[in-house]
Structures are given as structure tokens and as C-alpha cells.
Amino acid sequence: MDTKDFWKLIDDARALVVDPADAEAVAERATALLAERPADEILTAQQLLWDLMAASYRAPLWAAAYTINGGCSDDGFDYFRGWLIAQGREVFERVVADPDALAGLPAVRAAAAEGADLEGEDVLGVAWDAYREATGEELPQDAFTIDYPDLAPEWDFDFDDAERVALRLPGLDALYG
């Protein structure tokens, strides 16, 4: 399994659920699909998932998640990025490059109208659950590494500072400001 295969797994799972914006449903289907693969591919998928988590560990995206969810702890940011991964490669890459692009996503617009949070905690456990289902064993603790980059210092401010966030994320500010 490589990155392309991982994203195909997510796309296949999204195609099998009623609402592809529903990260929990996508995670459930992705788990079932991944559990059909050999154990070594499941282990590789776990590392690929956390490589994507590291690639999306960006202060501007954290500010966007904070804006959308009305606050965002460390764990909350993980869950938000899980939701983002469940949206598929094109959305993931576009939003990591420009977090304000979230304002144009129908799921974000619906969440803003409903006052709903966007989280995908279950996405983070796809490989754990698939490995257990496929092998009857727990995923080895040393099966992956997480290497988060340093956050951009120019974003080192309180995300409750509405003026600063609005300047940097005008689209999201228009939805949530």
C-alpha cells in the first residue's frame, strides 16, 4: 500500500456510504475494506494515516478548526483532521494548502448553519480496528511513528482574537464571525 492506495481506500469507502461527508460512516466502511487486506498493508496504512496527520499539522488549519468548532484542543484538532481525511484527497490537499477553502465546502456551510462540529475521531482508528478484525490481535505499539513539524510562529496568537483570524481566514470569518 502506498499513498495513492490509501486515498483510493478512502474514496472507495466514501462511495459506499449514504453521506460521504459523514466521517464516522466513512471510517466504518474504510475499516471493513482495509480489514480485507493483508496485515502488512494494514500496518502500512497506519503509517500513511499518521503521515497525513503530520502533513496537516499546520497552525492556519488549526485556526480554521478552532473557528469551525468553536474551540479546538489538541485532541479536537486531531479529530478535525480525521474528518478532513475522510473528505478525500482532493479536499484534503486543497484545504491543507488553503484552510480558508473550507468555507466553500458544502459540509462546512451546513455545519455553520446547524452549529455542528466537524470531527472524525473514528478515522484515526481505522487501521487499529482493521488490524484487530483481520488478525484478532492488537496493532503493535511500534507500528508507526508521528513526526509533527513545528507550528508557524506567525500564527502564535490566541485564536479567540477575532480580528486576527478574520484577516487570515476571511471566508470562514464570513460564515462564523
CSV table of N, CA and C in Angstrom, one decimal:
chain,number,residue,atom,x,y,z
A,1,MET,N,0.9,-1.2,0.0
A,1,MET,CA,0.0,0.0,0.0
A,1,MET,C,0.9,1.2,0.0
A,2,ASP,N,0.5,2.2,-0.8
A,2,ASP,CA,1.2,3.5,-0.9
A,2,ASP,C,0.1,4.6,-0.7
A,3,THR,N,0.6,5.8,-0.7
A,3,THR,CA,-0.4,6.9,-0.5
A,3,THR,C,-1.5,6.9,-1.5
A,4,LYS,N,-1.3,6.6,-2.7
A,4,LYS,CA,-2.3,6.5,-3.7
A,4,LYS,C,-3.3,5.4,-3.3
A,5,ASP,N,-2.9,4.3,-2.9
A,5,ASP,CA,-3.8,3.2,-2.5
A,5,ASP,C,-4.6,3.6,-1.2
A,6,PHE,N,-3.9,4.3,-0.3
A,6,PHE,CA,-4.6,4.8,0.9
A,6,PHE,C,-5.8,5.7,0.5
A,7,TRP,N,-5.5,6.7,-0.4
A,7,TRP,CA,-6.6,7.6,-0.8
A,7,TRP,C,-7.7,6.8,-1.6
A,8,LYS,N,-7.3,5.8,-2.4
A,8,LYS,CA,-8.3,5.0,-3.0
A,8,LYS,C,-9.2,4.3,-2.0
A,9,LEU,N,-8.6,3.8,-1.0
A,9,LEU,CA,-9.4,3.2,0.1
A,9,LEU,C,-10.4,4.2,0.7
A,10,ILE,N,-10.0,5.4,0.9
A,10,ILE,CA,-10.9,6.4,1.4
A,10,ILE,C,-12.0,6.7,0.4
A,11,ASP,N,-11.6,6.9,-0.9
A,11,ASP,CA,-12.6,7.1,-2.0
A,11,ASP,C,-13.6,6.0,-2.1
A,12,ASP,N,-13.1,4.7,-2.0
A,12,ASP,CA,-14.0,3.6,-2.1
A,12,ASP,C,-15.0,3.6,-0.9
A,13,ALA,N,-14.5,3.9,0.3
A,13,ALA,CA,-15.4,3.9,1.5
A,13,ALA,C,-16.4,5.0,1.3
A,14,ARG,N,-16.0,6.2,0.8
A,14,ARG,CA,-16.9,7.3,0.6
A,14,ARG,C,-18.0,6.9,-0.4
A,15,ALA,N,-17.6,6.1,-1.4
A,15,ALA,CA,-18.6,5.7,-2.4
A,15,ALA,C,-19.7,4.8,-1.9
A,16,LEU,N,-19.4,4.1,-0.8
A,16,LEU,CA,-20.2,3.1,-0.2
A,16,LEU,C,-21.1,3.6,0.9
A,17,VAL,N,-21.1,4.9,1.2
A,17,VAL,CA,-21.9,5.4,2.3
A,17,VAL,C,-22.9,6.4,1.8
A,18,VAL,N,-24.0,6.6,2.5
A,18,VAL,CA,-25.1,7.4,2.1
A,18,VAL,C,-24.6,8.9,2.0
A,19,ASP,N,-23.9,9.3,3.1
A,19,ASP,CA,-23.4,10.7,3.1
A,19,ASP,C,-21.9,10.7,3.2
A,20,PRO,N,-21.2,11.0,2.1
A,20,PRO,CA,-19.7,11.0,2.2
A,20,PRO,C,-19.1,12.0,3.1
A,21,ALA,N,-19.9,13.0,3.5
A,21,ALA,CA,-19.4,14.0,4.5
A,21,ALA,C,-19.4,13.4,5.9
A,22,ASP,N,-20.0,12.3,6.1
A,22,ASP,CA,-20.1,11.7,7.4
A,22,ASP,C,-18.9,10.9,7.7
A,23,ALA,N,-17.9,11.4,8.5
A,23,ALA,CA,-16.6,10.8,8.7
A,23,ALA,C,-16.8,9.5,9.4
A,24,GLU,N,-17.7,9.4,10.3
A,24,GLU,CA,-17.9,8.1,11.1
A,24,GLU,C,-18.3,7.0,10.1
A,25,ALA,N,-19.2,7.3,9.2
A,25,ALA,CA,-19.6,6.2,8.2
A,25,ALA,C,-18.5,5.9,7.3
A,26,VAL,N,-17.7,6.9,6.9
A,26,VAL,CA,-16.6,6.6,6.0
A,26,VAL,C,-15.5,5.8,6.8
A,27,ALA,N,-15.3,6.1,8.0
A,27,ALA,CA,-14.3,5.3,8.8
A,27,ALA,C,-14.8,3.9,9.0
A,28,GLU,N,-16.1,3.7,9.2
A,28,GLU,CA,-16.6,2.3,9.3
A,28,GLU,C,-16.4,1.5,8.1
A,29,ARG,N,-16.7,2.1,6.9
A,29,ARG,CA,-16.5,1.4,5.6
A,29,ARG,C,-15.0,1.2,5.3
A,30,ALA,N,-14.2,2.2,5.6
A,30,ALA,CA,-12.8,2.1,5.3
A,30,ALA,C,-12.2,1.0,6.2
A,31,THR,N,-12.6,0.9,7.4
A,31,THR,CA,-12.1,-0.2,8.3
A,31,THR,C,-12.5,-1.6,7.7
A,32,ALA,N,-13.7,-1.7,7.3
A,32,ALA,CA,-14.1,-3.0,6.7
A,32,ALA,C,-13.3,-3.3,5.4
A,33,LEU,N,-13.1,-2.4,4.6
A,33,LEU,CA,-12.3,-2.6,3.4
A,33,LEU,C,-10.9,-2.9,3.7
A,34,LEU,N,-10.3,-2.2,4.6
A,34,LEU,CA,-8.9,-2.4,5.0
A,34,LEU,C,-8.7,-3.7,5.6
A,35,ALA,N,-9.7,-4.2,6.4
A,35,ALA,CA,-9.6,-5.5,7.1
A,35,ALA,C,-9.5,-6.7,6.1
A,36,GLU,N,-9.9,-6.4,4.9
A,36,GLU,CA,-9.8,-7.5,3.8
A,36,GLU,C,-8.4,-7.6,3.3
A,37,ARG,N,-7.5,-6.7,3.6
A,37,ARG,CA,-6.2,-6.7,3.1
A,37,ARG,C,-5.2,-7.4,4.0
A,38,PRO,N,-4.0,-7.8,3.5
A,38,PRO,CA,-3.0,-8.5,4.3
A,38,PRO,C,-2.6,-7.6,5.5
A,39,ALA,N,-2.2,-8.2,6.6
A,39,ALA,CA,-1.8,-7.4,7.8
A,39,ALA,C,-0.7,-6.4,7.5
A,40,ASP,N,0.3,-6.7,6.6
A,40,ASP,CA,1.3,-5.8,6.4
A,40,ASP,C,0.8,-4.5,5.7
A,41,GLU,N,-0.2,-4.6,4.9
A,41,GLU,CA,-0.8,-3.5,4.2
A,41,GLU,C,-1.6,-2.6,5.3
A,42,ILE,N,-2.2,-3.3,6.2
A,42,ILE,CA,-2.9,-2.5,7.3
A,42,ILE,C,-1.9,-1.7,8.1
A,43,LEU,N,-0.7,-2.4,8.4
A,43,LEU,CA,0.3,-1.6,9.2
A,43,LEU,C,0.8,-0.4,8.3
A,44,THR,N,1.0,-0.6,7.1
A,44,THR,CA,1.4,0.5,6.2
A,44,THR,C,0.4,1.6,6.2
A,45,ALA,N,-0.9,1.2,6.1
A,45,ALA,CA,-2.0,2.2,6.2
A,45,ALA,C,-1.9,3.0,7.4
A,46,GLN,N,-1.6,2.4,8.5
A,46,GLN,CA,-1.5,3.2,9.8
A,46,GLN,C,-0.4,4.2,9.7
A,47,GLN,N,0.7,3.9,9.1
A,47,GLN,CA,1.8,4.9,9.0
A,47,GLN,C,1.4,6.0,8.0
A,48,LEU,N,0.7,5.6,6.9
A,48,LEU,CA,0.3,6.6,5.9
A,48,LEU,C,-0.7,7.6,6.6
A,49,LEU,N,-1.6,7.1,7.4
A,49,LEU,CA,-2.6,7.9,8.0
A,49,LEU,C,-1.9,8.9,8.9
A,50,TRP,N,-0.9,8.5,9.7
A,50,TRP,CA,-0.2,9.5,10.6
A,50,TRP,C,0.7,10.4,9.8
A,51,ASP,N,1.2,9.9,8.7
A,51,ASP,CA,2.0,10.9,7.8
A,51,ASP,C,1.1,12.0,7.3
A,52,LEU,N,-0.2,11.7,7.0
A,52,LEU,CA,-1.2,12.7,6.6
A,52,LEU,C,-1.5,13.6,7.8
A,53,MET,N,-1.6,13.0,9.0
A,53,MET,CA,-1.9,13.8,10.2
A,53,MET,C,-0.7,14.8,10.4
A,54,ALA,N,0.5,14.4,10.2
A,54,ALA,CA,1.7,15.3,10.3
A,54,ALA,C,1.7,16.3,9.2
A,55,ALA,N,1.3,16.0,8.0
A,55,ALA,CA,1.3,16.9,6.9
A,55,ALA,C,0.3,18.0,7.1
A,56,SER,N,-0.8,17.7,7.8
A,56,SER,CA,-1.9,18.6,8.1
A,56,SER,C,-1.7,19.3,9.4
A,57,TYR,N,-0.7,19.1,10.1
A,57,TYR,CA,-0.4,19.7,11.4
A,57,TYR,C,0.1,21.1,11.2
A,58,ARG,N,-0.8,22.0,10.9
A,58,ARG,CA,-0.4,23.4,10.5
A,58,ARG,C,-1.3,24.4,11.3
A,59,ALA,N,-0.7,25.4,11.7
A,59,ALA,CA,-1.3,26.4,12.6
A,59,ALA,C,-2.5,27.1,11.8
A,60,PRO,N,-2.4,27.4,10.5
A,60,PRO,CA,-3.6,28.0,9.9
A,60,PRO,C,-4.8,27.0,9.8
A,61,LEU,N,-4.5,25.8,9.7
A,61,LEU,CA,-5.6,24.8,9.7
A,61,LEU,C,-6.2,24.6,11.1
A,62,TRP,N,-5.3,24.7,12.1
A,62,TRP,CA,-5.8,24.7,13.5
A,62,TRP,C,-6.7,25.9,13.8
A,63,ALA,N,-6.3,27.0,13.3
A,63,ALA,CA,-7.2,28.2,13.5
A,63,ALA,C,-8.5,28.0,12.8
A,64,ALA,N,-8.5,27.4,11.6
A,64,ALA,CA,-9.8,27.1,10.9
A,64,ALA,C,-10.6,26.2,11.7
A,65,ALA,N,-10.0,25.1,12.2
A,65,ALA,CA,-10.8,24.1,13.0
A,65,ALA,C,-11.3,24.8,14.3
A,66,TYR,N,-10.5,25.7,14.9
A,66,TYR,CA,-11.0,26.4,16.0
A,66,TYR,C,-12.2,27.3,15.7
A,67,THR,N,-12.1,27.9,14.6
A,67,THR,CA,-13.3,28.8,14.1
A,67,THR,C,-14.5,27.9,13.9
A,68,ILE,N,-14.4,26.8,13.2
A,68,ILE,CA,-15.5,26.0,12.8
A,68,ILE,C,-16.1,25.3,14.0
A,69,ASN,N,-15.3,24.8,14.9
A,69,ASN,CA,-15.8,24.0,16.0
A,69,ASN,C,-16.0,24.8,17.3
A,70,GLY,N,-15.8,26.2,17.2
A,70,GLY,CA,-16.0,27.0,18.4
A,70,GLY,C,-15.0,26.7,19.5
A,71,GLY,N,-13.8,26.4,19.1
A,71,GLY,CA,-12.7,26.0,20.0
A,71,GLY,C,-12.1,24.7,19.5
A,72,CYS,N,-10.8,24.4,19.9
A,72,CYS,CA,-10.2,23.2,19.4
A,72,CYS,C,-9.0,22.9,20.2
A,73,SER,N,-9.1,21.9,21.0
A,73,SER,CA,-8.0,21.4,21.8
A,73,SER,C,-7.0,20.6,20.9
A,74,ASP,N,-5.9,20.1,21.5
A,74,ASP,CA,-5.0,19.2,20.8
A,74,ASP,C,-5.8,18.0,20.2
A,75,ASP,N,-6.5,17.3,21.0
A,75,ASP,CA,-7.3,16.2,20.6
A,75,ASP,C,-8.4,16.6,19.6
A,76,GLY,N,-9.0,17.7,19.8
A,76,GLY,CA,-10.0,18.2,18.9
A,76,GLY,C,-9.4,18.5,17.5
A,77,PHE,N,-8.2,19.0,17.5
A,77,PHE,CA,-7.5,19.2,16.2
A,77,PHE,C,-7.2,17.9,15.5
A,78,ASP,N,-6.8,16.9,16.2
A,78,ASP,CA,-6.7,15.5,15.7
A,78,ASP,C,-8.0,15.0,15.0
A,79,TYR,N,-9.1,15.2,15.8
A,79,TYR,CA,-10.4,14.7,15.3
A,79,TYR,C,-10.8,15.5,14.1
A,80,PHE,N,-10.6,16.8,14.1
A,80,PHE,CA,-10.9,17.6,12.9
A,80,PHE,C,-10.1,17.1,11.7
A,81,ARG,N,-8.8,16.8,11.9
A,81,ARG,CA,-8.0,16.4,10.7
A,81,ARG,C,-8.5,15.0,10.3
A,82,GLY,N,-9.0,14.2,11.2
A,82,GLY,CA,-9.6,12.9,10.9
A,82,GLY,C,-10.8,13.1,9.9
A,83,TRP,N,-11.6,14.1,10.3
A,83,TRP,CA,-12.8,14.4,9.5
A,83,TRP,C,-12.3,14.9,8.1
A,84,LEU,N,-11.2,15.7,8.1
A,84,LEU,CA,-10.7,16.2,6.8
A,84,LEU,C,-10.2,15.1,5.9
A,85,ILE,N,-9.5,14.1,6.5
A,85,ILE,CA,-9.0,12.9,5.7
A,85,ILE,C,-10.2,12.2,5.1
A,86,ALA,N,-11.3,12.1,5.9
A,86,ALA,CA,-12.5,11.3,5.4
A,86,ALA,C,-13.1,12.0,4.2
A,87,GLN,N,-12.8,13.3,4.0
A,87,GLN,CA,-13.4,14.0,2.9
A,87,GLN,C,-12.7,13.7,1.5
A,88,GLY,N,-11.6,13.0,1.6
A,88,GLY,CA,-10.9,12.6,0.4
A,88,GLY,C,-9.7,13.4,0.0
A,89,ARG,N,-8.9,12.9,-0.9
A,89,ARG,CA,-7.6,13.5,-1.2
A,89,ARG,C,-7.7,14.9,-1.7
A,90,GLU,N,-8.6,15.2,-2.7
A,90,GLU,CA,-8.7,16.5,-3.3
A,90,GLU,C,-9.0,17.5,-2.3
A,91,VAL,N,-10.0,17.3,-1.4
A,91,VAL,CA,-10.4,18.2,-0.4
A,91,VAL,C,-9.3,18.4,0.6
A,92,PHE,N,-8.7,17.3,1.0
A,92,PHE,CA,-7.6,17.3,2.0
A,92,PHE,C,-6.5,18.2,1.5
A,93,GLU,N,-6.0,18.0,0.3
A,93,GLU,CA,-4.8,18.7,-0.2
A,93,GLU,C,-5.2,20.2,-0.4
A,94,ARG,N,-6.4,20.5,-0.9
A,94,ARG,CA,-6.8,21.9,-1.1
A,94,ARG,C,-6.9,22.6,0.2
A,95,VAL,N,-7.4,22.0,1.2
A,95,VAL,CA,-7.6,22.6,2.5
A,95,VAL,C,-6.3,22.8,3.2
A,96,VAL,N,-5.4,21.8,3.2
A,96,VAL,CA,-4.1,21.9,3.8
A,96,VAL,C,-3.4,23.1,3.2
A,97,ALA,N,-3.5,23.3,1.9
A,97,ALA,CA,-2.8,24.4,1.2
A,97,ALA,C,-3.4,25.7,1.5
A,98,ASP,N,-4.8,25.7,1.7
A,98,ASP,CA,-5.5,27.0,1.9
A,98,ASP,C,-6.7,26.7,2.8
A,99,PRO,N,-6.5,26.7,4.1
A,99,PRO,CA,-7.5,26.4,5.1
A,99,PRO,C,-8.8,27.2,4.9
A,100,ASP,N,-8.7,28.4,4.4
A,100,ASP,CA,-9.9,29.2,4.2
A,100,ASP,C,-10.8,28.6,3.1
A,101,ALA,N,-10.3,27.7,2.3
A,101,ALA,CA,-11.1,27.0,1.3
A,101,ALA,C,-12.2,26.1,2.0
A,102,LEU,N,-12.0,25.9,3.2
A,102,LEU,CA,-13.1,25.2,4.0
A,102,LEU,C,-14.4,25.9,3.8
A,103,ALA,N,-14.4,27.2,3.8
A,103,ALA,CA,-15.6,28.0,3.7
A,103,ALA,C,-16.5,27.7,2.5
A,104,GLY,N,-15.9,27.1,1.4
A,104,GLY,CA,-16.6,26.8,0.3
A,104,GLY,C,-17.2,25.4,0.2
A,105,LEU,N,-16.8,24.5,1.2
A,105,LEU,CA,-17.3,23.2,1.2
A,105,LEU,C,-18.7,23.1,1.7
A,106,PRO,N,-19.6,22.4,1.0
A,106,PRO,CA,-21.0,22.2,1.5
A,106,PRO,C,-21.1,21.7,2.9
A,107,ALA,N,-20.3,20.8,3.3
A,107,ALA,CA,-20.3,20.2,4.7
A,107,ALA,C,-20.0,21.3,5.7
A,108,VAL,N,-19.1,22.1,5.4
A,108,VAL,CA,-18.8,23.2,6.3
A,108,VAL,C,-19.9,24.2,6.4
A,109,ARG,N,-20.4,24.6,5.3
A,109,ARG,CA,-21.5,25.5,5.2
A,109,ARG,C,-22.7,25.0,6.0
A,110,ALA,N,-23.0,23.7,5.8
A,110,ALA,CA,-24.1,23.0,6.6
A,110,ALA,C,-23.8,23.0,8.1
A,111,ALA,N,-22.6,22.7,8.4
A,111,ALA,CA,-22.2,22.8,9.8
A,111,ALA,C,-22.3,24.1,10.4
A,112,ALA,N,-22.0,25.2,9.7
A,112,ALA,CA,-22.1,26.5,10.1
A,112,ALA,C,-23.6,26.9,10.4
A,113,ALA,N,-24.5,26.5,9.5
A,113,ALA,CA,-25.9,26.8,9.6
A,113,ALA,C,-26.5,26.0,10.8
A,114,GLU,N,-26.0,24.8,11.0
A,114,GLU,CA,-26.6,24.0,12.1
A,114,GLU,C,-25.9,24.2,13.5
A,115,GLY,N,-24.7,24.8,13.4
A,115,GLY,CA,-23.9,25.0,14.7
A,115,GLY,C,-23.3,23.7,15.1
A,116,ALA,N,-23.0,22.8,14.1
A,116,ALA,CA,-22.4,21.5,14.3
A,116,ALA,C,-20.9,21.5,14.2
A,117,ASP,N,-20.3,20.6,15.0
A,117,ASP,CA,-18.8,20.5,15.0
A,117,ASP,C,-18.5,19.5,13.9
A,118,LEU,N,-17.3,19.6,13.3
A,118,LEU,CA,-16.8,18.7,12.3
A,118,LEU,C,-15.6,17.9,13.0
A,119,GLU,N,-15.9,16.6,13.2
A,119,GLU,CA,-14.9,15.7,13.9
A,119,GLU,C,-15.0,14.4,13.2
A,120,GLY,N,-13.8,13.7,13.2
A,120,GLY,CA,-13.7,12.3,12.7
A,120,GLY,C,-12.8,11.5,13.5
A,121,GLU,N,-13.1,11.4,14.8
A,121,GLU,CA,-12.2,10.6,15.7
A,121,GLU,C,-12.1,9.2,15.2
A,122,ASP,N,-13.2,8.6,14.7
A,122,ASP,CA,-13.1,7.2,14.2
A,122,ASP,C,-12.2,7.0,13.1
A,123,VAL,N,-11.9,8.0,12.3
A,123,VAL,CA,-10.9,7.9,11.2
A,123,VAL,C,-9.6,7.5,11.7
A,124,LEU,N,-9.2,8.0,12.9
A,124,LEU,CA,-7.9,7.8,13.5
A,124,LEU,C,-7.7,6.3,13.9
A,125,GLY,N,-8.8,5.6,14.1
A,125,GLY,CA,-8.7,4.2,14.5
A,125,GLY,C,-8.9,3.2,13.4
A,126,VAL,N,-9.0,3.6,12.1
A,126,VAL,CA,-9.3,2.7,11.0
A,126,VAL,C,-8.3,1.6,11.0
A,127,ALA,N,-7.0,1.8,11.0
A,127,ALA,CA,-6.1,0.7,10.9
A,127,ALA,C,-6.1,-0.1,12.2
A,128,TRP,N,-6.2,0.5,13.3
A,128,TRP,CA,-6.3,-0.3,14.6
A,128,TRP,C,-7.4,-1.3,14.5
A,129,ASP,N,-8.6,-0.8,14.1
A,129,ASP,CA,-9.8,-1.6,14.1
A,129,ASP,C,-9.7,-2.7,13.0
A,130,ALA,N,-9.1,-2.3,11.8
A,130,ALA,CA,-9.0,-3.3,10.7
A,130,ALA,C,-8.0,-4.3,11.1
A,131,TYR,N,-6.9,-4.0,11.8
A,131,TYR,CA,-5.9,-5.0,12.1
A,131,TYR,C,-6.5,-6.0,13.1
A,132,ARG,N,-7.3,-5.5,14.1
A,132,ARG,CA,-7.9,-6.3,15.1
A,132,ARG,C,-8.9,-7.3,14.4
A,133,GLU,N,-9.7,-6.7,13.5
A,133,GLU,CA,-10.6,-7.5,12.7
A,133,GLU,C,-10.0,-8.6,11.9
A,134,ALA,N,-8.9,-8.2,11.2
A,134,ALA,CA,-8.2,-9.1,10.3
A,134,ALA,C,-7.4,-10.2,11.0
A,135,THR,N,-6.7,-9.8,12.1
A,135,THR,CA,-5.8,-10.7,12.8
A,135,THR,C,-6.3,-11.3,14.1
A,136,GLY,N,-7.2,-10.6,14.7
A,136,GLY,CA,-7.6,-11.0,16.1
A,136,GLY,C,-6.7,-10.5,17.1
A,137,GLU,N,-5.7,-9.7,16.7
A,137,GLU,CA,-4.7,-9.1,17.6
A,137,GLU,C,-4.7,-7.6,17.6
A,138,GLU,N,-4.1,-7.0,18.6
A,138,GLU,CA,-4.0,-5.5,18.6
A,138,GLU,C,-2.8,-5.1,17.7
A,139,LEU,N,-3.0,-4.0,17.1
A,139,LEU,CA,-1.9,-3.4,16.3
A,139,LEU,C,-0.7,-3.2,17.2
A,140,PRO,N,0.5,-3.6,16.7
A,140,PRO,CA,1.7,-3.4,17.5
A,140,PRO,C,1.9,-1.9,17.8
A,141,GLN,N,2.3,-1.6,19.1
A,141,GLN,CA,2.6,-0.2,19.5
A,141,GLN,C,3.6,0.5,18.7
A,142,ASP,N,4.6,-0.2,18.2
A,142,ASP,CA,5.7,0.4,17.4
A,142,ASP,C,5.4,0.3,15.9
A,143,ALA,N,4.1,0.2,15.5
A,143,ALA,CA,3.8,0.1,14.1
A,143,ALA,C,3.8,1.4,13.3
A,144,PHE,N,4.0,2.5,14.0
A,144,PHE,CA,4.0,3.8,13.3
A,144,PHE,C,4.8,4.8,14.1
A,145,THR,N,5.1,5.9,13.5
A,145,THR,CA,5.7,7.0,14.2
A,145,THR,C,5.0,8.3,13.8
A,146,ILE,N,5.0,9.2,14.6
A,146,ILE,CA,4.4,10.5,14.4
A,146,ILE,C,5.5,11.6,14.5
A,147,ASP,N,5.7,12.3,13.5
A,147,ASP,CA,6.7,13.4,13.5
A,147,ASP,C,6.1,14.7,13.1
A,148,TYR,N,5.5,15.4,14.0
A,148,TYR,CA,4.8,16.7,13.7
A,148,TYR,C,5.9,17.8,13.5
A,149,PRO,N,5.6,18.6,12.5
A,149,PRO,CA,6.5,19.8,12.3
A,149,PRO,C,6.2,20.8,13.3
A,150,ASP,N,7.1,21.8,13.4
A,150,ASP,CA,6.8,23.0,14.3
A,150,ASP,C,5.7,23.8,13.7
A,151,LEU,N,4.9,24.4,14.5
A,151,LEU,CA,3.9,25.3,14.0
A,151,LEU,C,4.5,26.6,13.6
A,152,ALA,N,3.9,27.3,12.6
A,152,ALA,CA,4.3,28.5,12.1
A,152,ALA,C,4.2,29.6,13.2
A,153,PRO,N,5.3,30.3,13.6
A,153,PRO,CA,5.3,31.2,14.6
A,153,PRO,C,4.4,32.4,14.4
A,154,GLU,N,4.2,32.8,13.1
A,154,GLU,CA,3.4,33.9,12.8
A,154,GLU,C,1.9,33.7,13.1
A,155,TRP,N,1.6,32.4,13.4
A,155,TRP,CA,0.2,32.1,13.9
A,155,TRP,C,0.2,31.9,15.4
A,156,ASP,N,1.2,32.2,16.1
A,156,ASP,CA,1.2,32.0,17.5
A,156,ASP,C,0.5,33.1,18.2
A,157,PHE,N,-0.8,33.1,18.2
A,157,PHE,CA,-1.7,34.0,18.8
A,157,PHE,C,-3.0,33.3,19.3
A,158,ASP,N,-3.7,33.9,20.1
A,158,ASP,CA,-4.9,33.3,20.6
A,158,ASP,C,-6.0,33.3,19.5
A,159,PHE,N,-6.5,32.1,19.1
A,159,PHE,CA,-7.4,32.0,18.0
A,159,PHE,C,-8.8,32.6,18.4
A,160,ASP,N,-8.9,33.1,19.6
A,160,ASP,CA,-10.1,33.8,20.0
A,160,ASP,C,-10.0,35.3,19.6
A,161,ASP,N,-8.8,35.7,19.1
A,161,ASP,CA,-8.6,37.1,18.6
A,161,ASP,C,-9.3,37.2,17.2
A,162,ALA,N,-10.6,37.5,17.2
A,162,ALA,CA,-11.4,37.5,16.0
A,162,ALA,C,-10.8,38.4,14.9
A,163,GLU,N,-10.2,39.5,15.2
A,163,GLU,CA,-9.7,40.4,14.2
A,163,GLU,C,-8.6,39.7,13.4
A,164,ARG,N,-7.6,39.1,14.2
A,164,ARG,CA,-6.5,38.4,13.5
A,164,ARG,C,-6.9,37.2,12.7
A,165,VAL,N,-7.9,36.5,13.2
A,165,VAL,CA,-8.4,35.3,12.5
A,165,VAL,C,-9.1,35.8,11.2
A,166,ALA,N,-9.9,36.8,11.3
A,166,ALA,CA,-10.7,37.3,10.2
A,166,ALA,C,-9.8,37.8,9.1
A,167,LEU,N,-8.7,38.4,9.4
A,167,LEU,CA,-7.7,38.8,8.4
A,167,LEU,C,-7.1,37.7,7.6
A,168,ARG,N,-6.9,36.6,8.3
A,168,ARG,CA,-6.2,35.4,7.7
A,168,ARG,C,-7.2,34.4,7.1
A,169,LEU,N,-8.4,34.3,7.7
A,169,LEU,CA,-9.4,33.4,7.2
A,169,LEU,C,-10.7,34.1,6.9
A,170,PRO,N,-10.7,35.0,5.9
A,170,PRO,CA,-11.9,35.8,5.7
A,170,PRO,C,-13.2,35.0,5.3
A,171,GLY,N,-13.0,33.9,4.5
A,171,GLY,CA,-14.2,33.1,4.1
A,171,GLY,C,-14.8,32.5,5.3
A,172,LEU,N,-14.0,31.9,6.2
A,172,LEU,CA,-14.6,31.3,7.4
A,172,LEU,C,-15.1,32.3,8.3
A,173,ASP,N,-14.5,33.5,8.4
A,173,ASP,CA,-15.0,34.6,9.2
A,173,ASP,C,-16.4,35.0,8.8
A,174,ALA,N,-16.6,35.0,7.5
A,174,ALA,CA,-17.9,35.4,6.9
A,174,ALA,C,-19.0,34.4,7.3
A,175,LEU,N,-18.6,33.1,7.5
A,175,LEU,CA,-19.6,32.1,7.9
A,175,LEU,C,-19.8,32.1,9.4
A,176,TYR,N,-18.7,32.3,10.1
A,176,TYR,CA,-18.7,32.1,11.6
A,176,TYR,C,-18.5,33.3,12.4
A,177,GLY,N,-18.1,34.4,11.8
A,177,GLY,CA,-17.7,35.6,12.5
A,177,GLY,C,-18.8,36.3,13.2
